[in-house]
Tab-separated table of C-alpha atoms in Angstrom:
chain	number	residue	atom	x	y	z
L	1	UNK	CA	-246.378	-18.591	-15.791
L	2	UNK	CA	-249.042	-16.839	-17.402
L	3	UNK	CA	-252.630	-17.976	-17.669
L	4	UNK	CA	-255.124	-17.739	-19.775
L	5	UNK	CA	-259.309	-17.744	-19.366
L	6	UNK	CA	-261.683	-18.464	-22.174
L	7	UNK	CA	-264.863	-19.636	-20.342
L	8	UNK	CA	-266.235	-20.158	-24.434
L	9	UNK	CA	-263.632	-21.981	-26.059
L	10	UNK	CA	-263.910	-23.301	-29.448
L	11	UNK	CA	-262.840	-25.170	-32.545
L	12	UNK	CA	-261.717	-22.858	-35.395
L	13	UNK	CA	-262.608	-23.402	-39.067
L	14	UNK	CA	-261.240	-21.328	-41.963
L	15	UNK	CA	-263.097	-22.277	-45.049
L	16	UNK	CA	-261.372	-20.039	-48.390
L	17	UNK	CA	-263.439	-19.680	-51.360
L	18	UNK	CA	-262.533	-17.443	-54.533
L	19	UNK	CA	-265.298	-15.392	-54.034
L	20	UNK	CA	-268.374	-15.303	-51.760
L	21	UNK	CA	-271.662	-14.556	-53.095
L	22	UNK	CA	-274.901	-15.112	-51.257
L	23	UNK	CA	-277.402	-17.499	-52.281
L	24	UNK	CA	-275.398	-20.034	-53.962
L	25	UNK	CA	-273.028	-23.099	-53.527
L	26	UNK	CA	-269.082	-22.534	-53.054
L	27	UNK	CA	-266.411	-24.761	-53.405
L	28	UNK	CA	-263.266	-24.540	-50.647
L	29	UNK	CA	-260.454	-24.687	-51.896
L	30	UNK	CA	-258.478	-24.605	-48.521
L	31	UNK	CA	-259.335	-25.454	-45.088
L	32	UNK	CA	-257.995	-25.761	-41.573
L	33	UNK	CA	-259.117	-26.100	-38.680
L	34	UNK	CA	-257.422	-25.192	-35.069
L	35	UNK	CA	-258.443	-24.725	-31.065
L	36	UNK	CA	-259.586	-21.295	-30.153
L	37	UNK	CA	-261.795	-19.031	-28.327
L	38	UNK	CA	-260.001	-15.847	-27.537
L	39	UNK	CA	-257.658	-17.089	-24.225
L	40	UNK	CA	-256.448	-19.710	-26.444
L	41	UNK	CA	-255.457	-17.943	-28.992
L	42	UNK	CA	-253.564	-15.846	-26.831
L	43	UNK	CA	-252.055	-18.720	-25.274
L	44	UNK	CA	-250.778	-19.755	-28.613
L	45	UNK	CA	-248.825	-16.095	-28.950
L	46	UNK	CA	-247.420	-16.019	-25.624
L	47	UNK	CA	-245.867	-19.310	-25.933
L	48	UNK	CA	-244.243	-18.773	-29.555
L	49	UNK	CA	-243.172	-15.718	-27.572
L	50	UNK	CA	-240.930	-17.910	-24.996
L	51	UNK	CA	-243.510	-17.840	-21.945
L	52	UNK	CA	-244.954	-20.812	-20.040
L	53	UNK	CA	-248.567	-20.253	-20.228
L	54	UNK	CA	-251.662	-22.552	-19.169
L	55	UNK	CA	-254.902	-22.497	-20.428
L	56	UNK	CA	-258.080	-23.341	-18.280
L	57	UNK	CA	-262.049	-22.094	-19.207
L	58	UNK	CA	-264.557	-25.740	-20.758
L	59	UNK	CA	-264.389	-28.382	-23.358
L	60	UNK	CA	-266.381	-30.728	-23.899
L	61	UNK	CA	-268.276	-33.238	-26.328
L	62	UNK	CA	-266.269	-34.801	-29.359
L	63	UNK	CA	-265.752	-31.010	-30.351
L	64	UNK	CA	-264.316	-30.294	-27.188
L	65	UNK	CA	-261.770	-33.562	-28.132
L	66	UNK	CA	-261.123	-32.561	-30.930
L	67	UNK	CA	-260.041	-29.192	-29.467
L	68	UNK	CA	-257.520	-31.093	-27.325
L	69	UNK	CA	-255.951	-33.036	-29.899
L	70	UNK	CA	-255.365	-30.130	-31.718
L	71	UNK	CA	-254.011	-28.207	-28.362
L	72	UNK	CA	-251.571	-31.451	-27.604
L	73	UNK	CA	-250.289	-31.442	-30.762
L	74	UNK	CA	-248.692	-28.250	-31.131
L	75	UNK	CA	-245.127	-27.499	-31.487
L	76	UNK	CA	-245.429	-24.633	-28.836
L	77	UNK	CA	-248.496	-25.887	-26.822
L	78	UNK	CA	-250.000	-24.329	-23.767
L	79	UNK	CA	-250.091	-26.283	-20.746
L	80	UNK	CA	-253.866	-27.753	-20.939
L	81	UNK	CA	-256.032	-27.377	-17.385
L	82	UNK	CA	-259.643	-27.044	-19.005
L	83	UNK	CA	-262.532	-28.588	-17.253
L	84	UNK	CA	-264.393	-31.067	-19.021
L	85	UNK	CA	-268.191	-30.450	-19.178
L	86	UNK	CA	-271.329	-32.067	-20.590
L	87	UNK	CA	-272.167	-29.705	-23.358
L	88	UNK	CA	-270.091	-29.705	-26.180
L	89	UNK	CA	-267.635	-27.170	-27.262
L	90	UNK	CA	-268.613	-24.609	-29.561
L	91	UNK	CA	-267.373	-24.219	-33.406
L	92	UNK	CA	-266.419	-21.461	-35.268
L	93	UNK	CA	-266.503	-20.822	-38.873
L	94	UNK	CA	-264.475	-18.422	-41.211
L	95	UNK	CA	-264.730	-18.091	-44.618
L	96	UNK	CA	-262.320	-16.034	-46.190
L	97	UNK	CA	-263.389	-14.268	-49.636
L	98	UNK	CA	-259.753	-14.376	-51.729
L	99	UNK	CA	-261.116	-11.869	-54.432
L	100	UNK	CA	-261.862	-8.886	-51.756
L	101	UNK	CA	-259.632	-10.576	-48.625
L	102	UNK	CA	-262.814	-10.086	-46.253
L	103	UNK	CA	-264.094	-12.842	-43.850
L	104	UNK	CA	-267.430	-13.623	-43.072
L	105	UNK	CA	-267.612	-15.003	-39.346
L	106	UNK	CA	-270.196	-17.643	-38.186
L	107	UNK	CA	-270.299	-18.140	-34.435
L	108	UNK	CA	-271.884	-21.087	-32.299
L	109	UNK	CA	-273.375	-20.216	-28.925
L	110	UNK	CA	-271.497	-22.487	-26.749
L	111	UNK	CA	-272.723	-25.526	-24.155
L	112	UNK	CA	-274.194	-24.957	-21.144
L	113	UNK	CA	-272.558	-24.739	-18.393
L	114	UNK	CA	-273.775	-25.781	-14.786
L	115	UNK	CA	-273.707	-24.811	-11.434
L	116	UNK	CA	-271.648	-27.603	-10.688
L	117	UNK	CA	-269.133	-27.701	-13.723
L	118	UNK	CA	-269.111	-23.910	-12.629
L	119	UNK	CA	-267.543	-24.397	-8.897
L	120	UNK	CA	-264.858	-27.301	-10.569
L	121	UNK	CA	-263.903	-24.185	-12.633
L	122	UNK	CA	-263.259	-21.988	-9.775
L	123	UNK	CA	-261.548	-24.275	-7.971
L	124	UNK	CA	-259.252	-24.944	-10.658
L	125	UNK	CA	-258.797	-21.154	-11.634
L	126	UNK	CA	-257.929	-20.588	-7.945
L	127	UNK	CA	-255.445	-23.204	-7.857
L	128	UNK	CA	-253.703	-22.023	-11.467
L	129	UNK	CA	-253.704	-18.352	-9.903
L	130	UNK	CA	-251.016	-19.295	-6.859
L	131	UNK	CA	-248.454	-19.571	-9.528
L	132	UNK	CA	-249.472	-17.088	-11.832
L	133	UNK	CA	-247.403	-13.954	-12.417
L	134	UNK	CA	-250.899	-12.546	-14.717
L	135	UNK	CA	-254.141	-13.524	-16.038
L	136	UNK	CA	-256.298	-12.665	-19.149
L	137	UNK	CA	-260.213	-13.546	-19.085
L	138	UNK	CA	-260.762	-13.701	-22.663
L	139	UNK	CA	-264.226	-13.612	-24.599
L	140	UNK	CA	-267.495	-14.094	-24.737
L	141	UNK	CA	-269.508	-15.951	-21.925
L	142	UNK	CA	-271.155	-19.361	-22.442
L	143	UNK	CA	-275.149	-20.185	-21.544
L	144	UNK	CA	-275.463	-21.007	-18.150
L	145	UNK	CA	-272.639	-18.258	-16.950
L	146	UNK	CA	-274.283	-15.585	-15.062
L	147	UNK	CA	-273.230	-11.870	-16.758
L	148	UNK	CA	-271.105	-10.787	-13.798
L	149	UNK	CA	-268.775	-13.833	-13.973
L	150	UNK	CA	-266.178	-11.843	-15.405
L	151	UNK	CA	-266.101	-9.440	-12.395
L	152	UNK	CA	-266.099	-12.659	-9.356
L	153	UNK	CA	-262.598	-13.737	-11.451
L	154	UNK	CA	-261.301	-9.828	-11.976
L	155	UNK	CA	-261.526	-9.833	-7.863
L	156	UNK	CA	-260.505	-13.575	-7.236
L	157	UNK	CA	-257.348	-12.756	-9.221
L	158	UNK	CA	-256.764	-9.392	-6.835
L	159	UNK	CA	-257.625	-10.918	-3.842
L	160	UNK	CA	-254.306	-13.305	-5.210
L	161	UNK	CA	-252.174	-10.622	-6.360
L	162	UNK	CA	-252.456	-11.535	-10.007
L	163	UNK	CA	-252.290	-8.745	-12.178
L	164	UNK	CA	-255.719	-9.432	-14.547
L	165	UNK	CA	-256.222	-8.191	-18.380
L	166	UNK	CA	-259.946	-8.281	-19.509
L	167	UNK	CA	-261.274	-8.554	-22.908
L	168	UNK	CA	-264.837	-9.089	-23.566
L	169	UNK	CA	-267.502	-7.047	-24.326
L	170	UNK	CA	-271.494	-5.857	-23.381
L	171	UNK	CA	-272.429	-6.200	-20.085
L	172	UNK	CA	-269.873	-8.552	-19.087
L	173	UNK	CA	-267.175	-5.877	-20.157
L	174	UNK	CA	-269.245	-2.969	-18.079
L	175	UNK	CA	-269.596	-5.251	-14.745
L	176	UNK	CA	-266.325	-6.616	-14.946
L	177	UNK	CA	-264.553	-3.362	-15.479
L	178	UNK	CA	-266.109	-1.710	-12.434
L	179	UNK	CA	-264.030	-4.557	-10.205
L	180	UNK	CA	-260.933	-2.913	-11.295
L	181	UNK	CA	-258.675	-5.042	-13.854
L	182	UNK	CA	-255.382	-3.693	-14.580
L	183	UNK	CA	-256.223	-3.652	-17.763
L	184	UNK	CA	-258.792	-3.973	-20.728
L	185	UNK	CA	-258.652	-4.210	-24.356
L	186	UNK	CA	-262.057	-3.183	-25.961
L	187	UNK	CA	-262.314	-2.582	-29.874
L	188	UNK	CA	-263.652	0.929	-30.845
L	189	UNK	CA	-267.777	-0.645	-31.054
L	190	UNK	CA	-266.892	-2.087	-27.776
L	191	UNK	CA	-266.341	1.324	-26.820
L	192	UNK	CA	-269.295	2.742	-28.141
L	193	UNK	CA	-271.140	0.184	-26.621
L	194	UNK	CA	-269.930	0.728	-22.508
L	195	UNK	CA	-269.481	4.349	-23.042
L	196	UNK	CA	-271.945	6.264	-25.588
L	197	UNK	CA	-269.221	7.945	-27.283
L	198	UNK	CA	-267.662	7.613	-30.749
L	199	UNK	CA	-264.701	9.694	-30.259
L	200	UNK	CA	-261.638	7.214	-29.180
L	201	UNK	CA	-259.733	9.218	-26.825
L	202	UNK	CA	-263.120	10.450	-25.258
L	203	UNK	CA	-264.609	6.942	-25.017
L	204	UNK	CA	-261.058	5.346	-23.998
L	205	UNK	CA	-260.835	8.057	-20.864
L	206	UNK	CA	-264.358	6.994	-20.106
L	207	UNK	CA	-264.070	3.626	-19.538
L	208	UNK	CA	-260.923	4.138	-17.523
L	209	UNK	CA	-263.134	5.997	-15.462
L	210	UNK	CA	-265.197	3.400	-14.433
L	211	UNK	CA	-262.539	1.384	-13.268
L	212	UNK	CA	-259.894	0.200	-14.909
L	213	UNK	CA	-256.483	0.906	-14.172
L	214	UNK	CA	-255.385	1.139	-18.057
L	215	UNK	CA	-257.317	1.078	-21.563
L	216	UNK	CA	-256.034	-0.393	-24.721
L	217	UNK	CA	-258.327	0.717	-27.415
L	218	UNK	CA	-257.877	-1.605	-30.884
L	219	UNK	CA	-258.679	0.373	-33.597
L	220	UNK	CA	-258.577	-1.631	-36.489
L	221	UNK	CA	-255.751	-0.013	-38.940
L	222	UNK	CA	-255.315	2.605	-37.052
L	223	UNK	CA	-253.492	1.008	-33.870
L	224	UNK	CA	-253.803	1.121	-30.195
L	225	UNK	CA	-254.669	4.128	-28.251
L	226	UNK	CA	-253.835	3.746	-24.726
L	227	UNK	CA	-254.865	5.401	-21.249
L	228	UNK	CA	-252.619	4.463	-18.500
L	229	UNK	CA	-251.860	6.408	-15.090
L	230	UNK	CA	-248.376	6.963	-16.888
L	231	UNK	CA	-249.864	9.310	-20.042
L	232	UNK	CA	-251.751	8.924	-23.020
L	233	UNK	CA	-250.107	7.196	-25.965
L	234	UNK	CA	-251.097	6.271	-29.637
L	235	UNK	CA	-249.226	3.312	-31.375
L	236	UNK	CA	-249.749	2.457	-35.274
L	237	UNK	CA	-248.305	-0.198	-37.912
L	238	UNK	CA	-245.638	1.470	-40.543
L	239	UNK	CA	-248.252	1.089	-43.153
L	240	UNK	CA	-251.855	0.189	-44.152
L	241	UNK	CA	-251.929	-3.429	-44.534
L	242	UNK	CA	-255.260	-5.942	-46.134
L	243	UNK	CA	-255.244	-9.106	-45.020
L	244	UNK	CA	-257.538	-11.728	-42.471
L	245	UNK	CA	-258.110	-9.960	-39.043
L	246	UNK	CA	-259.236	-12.870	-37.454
L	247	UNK	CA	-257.524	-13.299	-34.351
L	248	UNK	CA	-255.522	-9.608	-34.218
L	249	UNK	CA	-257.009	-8.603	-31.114
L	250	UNK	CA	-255.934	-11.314	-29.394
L	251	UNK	CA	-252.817	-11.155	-30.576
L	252	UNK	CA	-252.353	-7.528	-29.179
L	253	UNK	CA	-253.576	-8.900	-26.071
L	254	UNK	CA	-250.436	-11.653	-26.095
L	255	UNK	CA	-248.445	-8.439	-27.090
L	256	UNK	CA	-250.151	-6.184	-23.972
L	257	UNK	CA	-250.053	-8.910	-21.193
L	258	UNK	CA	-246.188	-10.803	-21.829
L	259	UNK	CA	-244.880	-6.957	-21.755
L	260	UNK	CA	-246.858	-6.441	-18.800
L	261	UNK	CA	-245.326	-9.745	-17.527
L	262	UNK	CA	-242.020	-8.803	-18.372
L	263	UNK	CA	-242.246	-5.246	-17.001
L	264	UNK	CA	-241.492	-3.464	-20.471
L	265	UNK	CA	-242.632	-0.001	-20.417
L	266	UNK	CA	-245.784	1.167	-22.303
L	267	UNK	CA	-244.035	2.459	-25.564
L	268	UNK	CA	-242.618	-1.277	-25.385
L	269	UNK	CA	-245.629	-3.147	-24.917
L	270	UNK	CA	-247.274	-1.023	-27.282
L	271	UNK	CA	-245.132	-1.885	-30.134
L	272	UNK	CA	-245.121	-5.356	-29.456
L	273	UNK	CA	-248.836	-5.683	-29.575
L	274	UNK	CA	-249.196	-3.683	-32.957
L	275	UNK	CA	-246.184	-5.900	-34.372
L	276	UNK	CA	-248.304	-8.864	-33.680
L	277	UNK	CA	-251.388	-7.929	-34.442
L	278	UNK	CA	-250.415	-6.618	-37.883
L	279	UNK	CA	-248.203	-9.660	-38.668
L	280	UNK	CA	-251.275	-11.513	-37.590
L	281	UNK	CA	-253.135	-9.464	-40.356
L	282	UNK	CA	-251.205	-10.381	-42.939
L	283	UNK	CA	-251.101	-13.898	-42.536
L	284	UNK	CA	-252.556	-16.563	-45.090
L	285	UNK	CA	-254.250	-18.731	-42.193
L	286	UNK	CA	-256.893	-16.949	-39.329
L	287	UNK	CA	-254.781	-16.381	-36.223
L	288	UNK	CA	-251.838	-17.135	-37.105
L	289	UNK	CA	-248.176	-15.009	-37.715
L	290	UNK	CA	-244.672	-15.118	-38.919
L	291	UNK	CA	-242.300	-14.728	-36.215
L	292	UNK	CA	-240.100	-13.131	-38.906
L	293	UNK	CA	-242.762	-10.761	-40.213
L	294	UNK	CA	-243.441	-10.138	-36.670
L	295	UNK	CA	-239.590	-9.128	-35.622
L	296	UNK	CA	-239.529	-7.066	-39.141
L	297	UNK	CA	-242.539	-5.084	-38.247
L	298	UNK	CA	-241.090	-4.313	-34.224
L	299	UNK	CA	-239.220	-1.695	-35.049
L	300	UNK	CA	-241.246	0.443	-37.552
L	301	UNK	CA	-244.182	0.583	-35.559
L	302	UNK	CA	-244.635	4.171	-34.039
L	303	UNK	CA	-245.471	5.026	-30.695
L	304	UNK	CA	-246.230	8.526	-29.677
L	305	UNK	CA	-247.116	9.890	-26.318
L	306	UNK	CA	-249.525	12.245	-26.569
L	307	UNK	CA	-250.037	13.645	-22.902
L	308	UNK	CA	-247.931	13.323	-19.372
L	309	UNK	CA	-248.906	10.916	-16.250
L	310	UNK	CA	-252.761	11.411	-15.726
C-alpha cells in the first residue's frame, strides 16, 4: 500500500471560458469539479496505475462532503482515512482560457486546524504507516499547522521504515528537507526559493545538500532533472506540448513514488513520471490523463545520464 498526505485538501473547480479578459463578465461554457489537494491527486494516479493507495490529511464542512462524495465515487478510488475537522475544506478554482490554453489559478486558504484535530491526525498517520511500503506529504500547509509539520512526519515515517517523498514548498520545504526524505520534488521557483540559485543543476545539487537523499527538479517543458546517490540524470517529453498543467507535478510525483515502490531503476521512474506528467498536460480536464496517451508517450521520453554515482 502506498499512502498519501495532503494536510490542505480541497475541492477542484475547472471553469473554461473562450477567452479571459480582466474586468468583465464571462460565460463557462464547461465545468467540473473533482477532490484534490496535491496527495489526492496523486492518489488518483497511483491507483489508475494498479496500486492500493490510501489517502489521509482533513476534510471538513459541506465542502469537505462534497470532497468525499466525489472520492467514493470513483471508478479507481483511493482508500479514504481523512480526519474530519471543524473548518471546512478549502476550494480551488481554475479557469482555463481556450483561445491561449493558459489557466488562471484561484486558491482558498484552508480551515483551521487544531491542536486537537492535529494529534487525531497523527495518530491516524501512525497507524496507516505500519502497512505502508511509502509515503508522499503533499502540499501546502493549512492555518493552524505549525511550519515544521512537514519535518515531525518526514521522521515519524523513518522512525517506521517508510520510505517518504516530499513536495511542498517555502519554509515547510527547507525544514522538512533537513530531516532527510528520500526524496523531494520541488519546481525550478521552488528551487530558487530554498537555494538562491537559478541554475537547475546548481540549485538541484544544493538542496540535496541539505538533506535529501534524491532531488527531482520539474521543469516545466523541459523535464525532470534528477540528483540521486546513483548519478545525475535529465529526462524530457519527445516534444513540446501546450495544454492545462494543472496537476503535472503531481502526476510526476505518482510517476516518482510507484517506481520507487516498485523498485524500477531511475531511468525507469524517470520516464514514467515525464509520461504522466505530459499526458497530464495534454488533457482537456485539470488533472486528469489518458492511460493510452500515457503508454504512447513511455517510450519516447528520453532519459540521459549525465554524470556517474555521486
Amino acid at each position: 500500500m502506498i499512502l498519501t498526505v495532503t494536510l490542505n485538501t480541497a475541492l477542484d473547480l475547472t471553469y473554461s471560458v473562450p477567452a479571459l479578459v480582466p474586468h468583465t463578465s464571462h460565460r463557462v461554457g464547461e465545468m467540473s469539479e473533482r477532490p484534490g489537494g496535491k496527495g489526492v491527486n496523486v492518489a488518483r494516479v497511483l491507483r489508475l496505475l494498479g496500486h492500493d493507495t490510501v489517502v489521509t490529511g482533513f476534510a471538513g464542512g459541506a465542502t469537505g462532503a462534497v470532497l468525499r462524495d466525489l472520492l467514493a465515487a470513483l471508478p479507481h478510488r483511493p482508500a479514504d482515512a481523512l480526519v474530519e475537522v471543524a473548518g471546512s475544506t478549502r476550494r480551488t478554482v481554475a479557469v482555463v482560457d481556450r483561445a491561449t490554453g493558459d489557466t488562471t489559478q484561484l486558491n482558498e486558504p484552508g480551515p483551521h486546524i487544531g491542536p486537537d484535530e492535529w494529534d487525531a491526525f497523527l495518530r491516524t498517520y501512525r497507524e496507516l504507516l505500519d502497512g505502508a511500503d511509502a509515503v508522499a506529504l503533499c502540499g501546502s500547509l493549512p492555518p493552524g499547522i505549525h511550519v515544521g509539520a512537514y519535518a515531525d512526519l518526514v521522521r515519524i515515517a523513518r522512525s517506521a521504515g517508510v520510505p517518504a517523498l516530499l513536495d511542498t514548498s517555502g519554509e515547510p520545504l527547507r525544514r522538512g528537507i533537513a530531516a532527510r526524505p528520500d526524496l523531494v520534488k520541488p519546481n525550478a521557483d521552488e528551487l530558487a526559493q530554498l537555494t538562491g540559485a537559478r541554475e537547475p543543476l546548481r540549485a538541484t545539487r544544493d538542496a540535496r545538500r541539505r538533506g535529501a537523499h534524491s532531488v527531482v527538479a520539474s521543469l516545466g517543458a523541459d523535464g525532470l532533472l534528477a540528483v540521486t546517490p546513483d548519478g545525475i540524470w535529465r529526462a524530457a517529453p519527445p516534444a513540446p506540448v501546450r495544454g492545462n498543467p494543472t496537476g503535472a507535478g503531481d502526476s510526476a510525483v505518482a510517476g516518482l513514488l510507484s517506481g520507487l515502490a516498485e523498485g524500477l531503476d531511475w531511468p525507469g521512474r524517470l520516464a514514467r513520471a515525464v509520461s504522466l506528467a505530459t499526458a497530464t498536460v495534454l488533457a482537456p480536464t485539470a488533472g486528469e490523463f489518458d492511460p493510452t496517451v500515457y503508454e504512447e508517450l513511455l517510450p519516447r521520453v528520453t532519459v540521459e545520464r549525465h554524470s556517474p554515482a555521486i
